[in-house]
PDB file of C-alpha atoms in Angstrom:
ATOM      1  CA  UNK A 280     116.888 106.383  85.064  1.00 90.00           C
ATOM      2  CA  UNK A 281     115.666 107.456  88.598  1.00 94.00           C
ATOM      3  CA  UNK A 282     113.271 105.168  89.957  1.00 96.00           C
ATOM      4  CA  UNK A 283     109.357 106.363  91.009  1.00 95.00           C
ATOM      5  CA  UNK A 284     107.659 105.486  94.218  1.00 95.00           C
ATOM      6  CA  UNK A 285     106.051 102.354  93.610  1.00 95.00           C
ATOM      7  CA  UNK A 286     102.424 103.150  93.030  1.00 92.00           C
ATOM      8  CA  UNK A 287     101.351 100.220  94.782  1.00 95.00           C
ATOM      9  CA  UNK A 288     102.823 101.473  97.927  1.00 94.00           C
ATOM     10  CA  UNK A 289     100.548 104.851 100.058  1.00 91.00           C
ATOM     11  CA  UNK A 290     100.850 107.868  98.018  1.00 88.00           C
ATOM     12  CA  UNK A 291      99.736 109.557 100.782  1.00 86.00           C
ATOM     13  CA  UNK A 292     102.046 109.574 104.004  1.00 85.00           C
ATOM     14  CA  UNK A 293     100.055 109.104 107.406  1.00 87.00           C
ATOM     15  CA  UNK A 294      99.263 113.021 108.811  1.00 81.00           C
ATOM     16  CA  UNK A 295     100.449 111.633 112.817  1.00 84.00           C
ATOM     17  CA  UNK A 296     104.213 111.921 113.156  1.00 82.00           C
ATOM     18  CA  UNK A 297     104.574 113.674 109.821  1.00 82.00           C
ATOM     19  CA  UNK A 298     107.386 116.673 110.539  1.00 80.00           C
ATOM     20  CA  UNK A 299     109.087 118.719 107.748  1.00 80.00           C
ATOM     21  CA  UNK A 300     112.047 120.481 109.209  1.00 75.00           C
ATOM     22  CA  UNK A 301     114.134 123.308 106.964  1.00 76.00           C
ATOM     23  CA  UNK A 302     117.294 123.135 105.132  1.00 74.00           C
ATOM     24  CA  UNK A 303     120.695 123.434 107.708  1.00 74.00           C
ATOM     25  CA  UNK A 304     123.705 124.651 105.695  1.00 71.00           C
ATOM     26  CA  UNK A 305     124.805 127.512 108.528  1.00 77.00           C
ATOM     27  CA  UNK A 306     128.196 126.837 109.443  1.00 80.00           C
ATOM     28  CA  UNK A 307     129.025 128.019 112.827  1.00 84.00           C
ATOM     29  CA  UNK A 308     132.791 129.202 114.093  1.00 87.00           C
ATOM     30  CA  UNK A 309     133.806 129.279 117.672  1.00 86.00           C
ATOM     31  CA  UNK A 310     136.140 131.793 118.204  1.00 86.00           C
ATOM     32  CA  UNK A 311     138.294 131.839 121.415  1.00 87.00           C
ATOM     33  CA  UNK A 312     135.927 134.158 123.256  1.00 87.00           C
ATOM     34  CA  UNK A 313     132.671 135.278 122.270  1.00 86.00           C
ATOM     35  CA  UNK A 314     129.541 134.311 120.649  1.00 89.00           C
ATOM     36  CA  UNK A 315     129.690 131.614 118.028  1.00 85.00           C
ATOM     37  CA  UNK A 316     129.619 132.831 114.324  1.00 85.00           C
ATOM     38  CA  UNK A 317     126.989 131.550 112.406  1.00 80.00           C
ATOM     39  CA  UNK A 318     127.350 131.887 108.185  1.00 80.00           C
ATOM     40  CA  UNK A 319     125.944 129.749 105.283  1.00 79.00           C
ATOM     41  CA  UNK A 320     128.033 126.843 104.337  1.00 75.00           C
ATOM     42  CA  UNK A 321     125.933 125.980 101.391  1.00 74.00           C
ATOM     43  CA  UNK A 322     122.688 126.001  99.600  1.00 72.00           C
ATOM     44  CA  UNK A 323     122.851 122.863  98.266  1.00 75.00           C
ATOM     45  CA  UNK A 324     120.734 120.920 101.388  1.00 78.00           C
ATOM     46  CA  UNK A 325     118.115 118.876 101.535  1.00 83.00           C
ATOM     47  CA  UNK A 326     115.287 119.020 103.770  1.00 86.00           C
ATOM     48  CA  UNK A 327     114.450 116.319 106.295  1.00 87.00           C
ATOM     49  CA  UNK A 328     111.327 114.755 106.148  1.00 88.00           C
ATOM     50  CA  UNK A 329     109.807 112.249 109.318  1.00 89.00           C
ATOM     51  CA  UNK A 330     106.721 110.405 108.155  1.00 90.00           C
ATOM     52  CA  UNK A 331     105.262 106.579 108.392  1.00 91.00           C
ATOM     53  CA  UNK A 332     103.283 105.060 106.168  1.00 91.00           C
ATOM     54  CA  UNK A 333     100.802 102.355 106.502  1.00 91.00           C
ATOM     55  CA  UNK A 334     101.346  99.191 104.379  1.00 93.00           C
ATOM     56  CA  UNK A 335      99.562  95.546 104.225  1.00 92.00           C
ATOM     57  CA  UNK A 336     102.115  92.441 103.971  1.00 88.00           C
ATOM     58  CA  UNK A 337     102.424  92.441 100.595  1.00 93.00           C
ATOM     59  CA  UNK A 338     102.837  96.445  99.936  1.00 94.00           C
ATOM     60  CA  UNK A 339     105.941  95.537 103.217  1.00 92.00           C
ATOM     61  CA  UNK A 340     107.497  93.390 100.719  1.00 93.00           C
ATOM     62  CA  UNK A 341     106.979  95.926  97.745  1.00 96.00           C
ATOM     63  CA  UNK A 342     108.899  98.201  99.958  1.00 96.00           C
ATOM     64  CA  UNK A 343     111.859  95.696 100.856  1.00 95.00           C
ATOM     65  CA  UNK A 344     112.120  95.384  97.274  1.00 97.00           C
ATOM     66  CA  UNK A 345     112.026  99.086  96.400  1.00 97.00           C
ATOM     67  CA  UNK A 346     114.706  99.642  99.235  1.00 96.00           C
ATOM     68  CA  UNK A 347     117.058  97.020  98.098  1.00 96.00           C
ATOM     69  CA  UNK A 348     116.833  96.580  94.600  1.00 97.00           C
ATOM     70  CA  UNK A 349     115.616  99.920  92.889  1.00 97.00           C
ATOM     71  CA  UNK A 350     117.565 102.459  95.308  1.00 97.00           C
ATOM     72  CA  UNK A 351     120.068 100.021  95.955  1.00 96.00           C
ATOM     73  CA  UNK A 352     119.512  99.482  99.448  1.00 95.00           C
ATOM     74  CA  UNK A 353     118.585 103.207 100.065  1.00 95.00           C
ATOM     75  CA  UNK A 354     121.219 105.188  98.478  1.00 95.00           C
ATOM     76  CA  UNK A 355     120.056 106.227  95.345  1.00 97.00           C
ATOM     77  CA  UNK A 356     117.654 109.200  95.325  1.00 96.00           C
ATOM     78  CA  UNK A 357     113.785 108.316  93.611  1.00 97.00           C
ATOM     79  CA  UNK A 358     110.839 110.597  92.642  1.00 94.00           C
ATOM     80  CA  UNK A 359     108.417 110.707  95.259  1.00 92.00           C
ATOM     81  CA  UNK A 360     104.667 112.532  95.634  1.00 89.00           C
ATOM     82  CA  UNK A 361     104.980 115.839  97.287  1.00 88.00           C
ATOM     83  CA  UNK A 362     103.441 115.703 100.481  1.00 85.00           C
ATOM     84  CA  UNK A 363     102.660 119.365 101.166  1.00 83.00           C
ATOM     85  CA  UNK A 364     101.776 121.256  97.961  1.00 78.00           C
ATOM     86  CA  UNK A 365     100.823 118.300  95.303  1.00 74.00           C
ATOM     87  CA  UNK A 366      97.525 116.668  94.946  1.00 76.00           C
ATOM     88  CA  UNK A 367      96.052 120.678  95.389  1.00 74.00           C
ATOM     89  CA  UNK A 368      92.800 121.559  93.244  1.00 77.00           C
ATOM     90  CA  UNK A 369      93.715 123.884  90.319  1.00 79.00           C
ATOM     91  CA  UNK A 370      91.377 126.488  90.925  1.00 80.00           C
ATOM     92  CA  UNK A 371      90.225 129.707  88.673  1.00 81.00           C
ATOM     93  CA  UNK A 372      90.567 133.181  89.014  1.00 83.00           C
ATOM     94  CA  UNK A 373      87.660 133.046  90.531  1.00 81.00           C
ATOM     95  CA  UNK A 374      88.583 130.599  93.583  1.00 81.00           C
ATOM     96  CA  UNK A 375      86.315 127.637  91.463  1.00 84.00           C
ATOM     97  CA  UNK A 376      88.160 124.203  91.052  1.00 84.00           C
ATOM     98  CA  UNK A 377      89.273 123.470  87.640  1.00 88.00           C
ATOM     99  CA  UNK A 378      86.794 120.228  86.441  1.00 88.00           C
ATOM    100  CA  UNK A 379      87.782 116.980  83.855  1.00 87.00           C
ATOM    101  CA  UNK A 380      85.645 116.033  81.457  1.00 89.00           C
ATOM    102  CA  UNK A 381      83.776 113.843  83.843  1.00 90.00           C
ATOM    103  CA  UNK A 382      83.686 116.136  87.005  1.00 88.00           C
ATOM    104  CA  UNK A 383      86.799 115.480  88.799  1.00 87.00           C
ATOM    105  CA  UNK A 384      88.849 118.694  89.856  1.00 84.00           C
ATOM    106  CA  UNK A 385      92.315 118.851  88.300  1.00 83.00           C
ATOM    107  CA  UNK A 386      95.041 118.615  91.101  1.00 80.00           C
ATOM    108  CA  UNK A 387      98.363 119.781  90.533  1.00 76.00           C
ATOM    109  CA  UNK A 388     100.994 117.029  90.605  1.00 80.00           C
ATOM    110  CA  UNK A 389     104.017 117.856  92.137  1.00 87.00           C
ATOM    111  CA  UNK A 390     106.888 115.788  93.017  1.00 89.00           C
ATOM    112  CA  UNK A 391     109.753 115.522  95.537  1.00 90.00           C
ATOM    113  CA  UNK A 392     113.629 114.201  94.450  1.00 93.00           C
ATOM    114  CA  UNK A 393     114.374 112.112  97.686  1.00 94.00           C
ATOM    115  CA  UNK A 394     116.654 109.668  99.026  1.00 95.00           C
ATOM    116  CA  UNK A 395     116.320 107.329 102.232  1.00 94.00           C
ATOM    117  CA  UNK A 396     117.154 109.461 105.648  1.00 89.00           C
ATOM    118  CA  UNK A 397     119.520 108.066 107.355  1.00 83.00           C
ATOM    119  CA  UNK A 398     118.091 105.132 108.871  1.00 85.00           C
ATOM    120  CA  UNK A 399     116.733 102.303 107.172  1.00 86.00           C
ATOM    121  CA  UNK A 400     112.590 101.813 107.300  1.00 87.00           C
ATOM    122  CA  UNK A 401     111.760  99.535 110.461  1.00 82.00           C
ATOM    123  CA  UNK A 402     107.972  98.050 110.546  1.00 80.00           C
ATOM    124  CA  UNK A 403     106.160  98.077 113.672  1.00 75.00           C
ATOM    125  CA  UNK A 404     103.296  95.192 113.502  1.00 69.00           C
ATOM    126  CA  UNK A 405      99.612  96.124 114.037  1.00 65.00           C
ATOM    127  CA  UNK A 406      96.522  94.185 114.073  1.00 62.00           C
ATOM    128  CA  UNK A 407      98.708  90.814 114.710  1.00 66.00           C
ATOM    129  CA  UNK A 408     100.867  91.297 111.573  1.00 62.00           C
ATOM    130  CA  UNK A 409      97.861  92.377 109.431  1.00 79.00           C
ATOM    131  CA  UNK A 410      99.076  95.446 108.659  1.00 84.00           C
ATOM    132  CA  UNK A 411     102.521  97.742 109.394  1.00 87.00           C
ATOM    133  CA  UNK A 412     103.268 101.053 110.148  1.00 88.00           C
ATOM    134  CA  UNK A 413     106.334 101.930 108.763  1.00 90.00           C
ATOM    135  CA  UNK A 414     108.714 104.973 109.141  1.00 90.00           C
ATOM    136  CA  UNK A 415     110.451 106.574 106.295  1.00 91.00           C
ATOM    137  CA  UNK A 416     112.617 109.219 107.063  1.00 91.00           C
ATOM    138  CA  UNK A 417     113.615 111.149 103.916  1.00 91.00           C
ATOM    139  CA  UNK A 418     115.514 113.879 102.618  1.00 89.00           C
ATOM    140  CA  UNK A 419     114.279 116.348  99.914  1.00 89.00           C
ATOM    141  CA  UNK A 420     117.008 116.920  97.364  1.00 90.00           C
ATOM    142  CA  UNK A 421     114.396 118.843  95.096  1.00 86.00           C
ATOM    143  CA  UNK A 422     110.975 119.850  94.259  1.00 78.00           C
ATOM    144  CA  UNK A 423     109.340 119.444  90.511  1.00 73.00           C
ATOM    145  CA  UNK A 424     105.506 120.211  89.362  1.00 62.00           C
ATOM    146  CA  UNK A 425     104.542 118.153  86.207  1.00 56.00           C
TER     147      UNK A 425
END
């Protein structure tokens, strides 16, 4: 079974630093002389995500744990929340949010297939070990609305 971002851990990534570059599967040739041939290698890429989140002490060690034991120290991939297009009202035809029962609007939920980019989290203390700021460099390996 592929494991699920903890939901004790930030659903929500921290907007400052947050980058979301394409997917690179261009091969490029050199030939002898000339300009460099560029063609697609493959399709099957992911897509590098930079982001930090911010975590207390004990969400740090939720994350340790994650890292080692349920990805198996970052190499198995793991649902995460999309950052970019889930948690969006459903809205009408009419532009109007979509409401529960009690009043809420309905978001979508989307989710990303990730795994660890390829460097391992590193916390940087603030508020004299109160809190962390950690960065999470990931790689989308797909994209799935519930």
């Amino acid at each position: 079974m592929i494991p699920v971002w903890p939901a004790s851990l930030p659903q929500r990534i921290l907007a400052e630093g947050f980058n979301e570059g394409f997917r690179e599967g261009r091969l490029q040739t050199a030939p002898e002389r000339g300009v460099p041939k560029l063609r697609r290698g493959s399709s099957a890429v992911g897509k590098p995500i930079l982001q930090s989140i911010k975590v207390d002490a004990e969400q740090f060690t939720t994350l340790e744990r994650f890292w080692e034991v349920d990805t198996g120290g970052g190499v198995r991939p793991f649902w995460f929340p999309d950052q970019t297009r889930g948690g969006i009202p459903i809205l009408t035809t009419a532009g109007e949010p979509i409401l529960t029962p009690y009043g809420a609007p309905l978001l979508n939920a989307k989710w990303w297939l990730v795994q660890f980019g390829g460097t391992a989290p590193s916390a940087g203390t603030r508020t004299r070990g109160m809190s962390y700021v950690v960065p999470v460099p990931m790689t989308v390996l797909y994209s799935w609305a519930a």
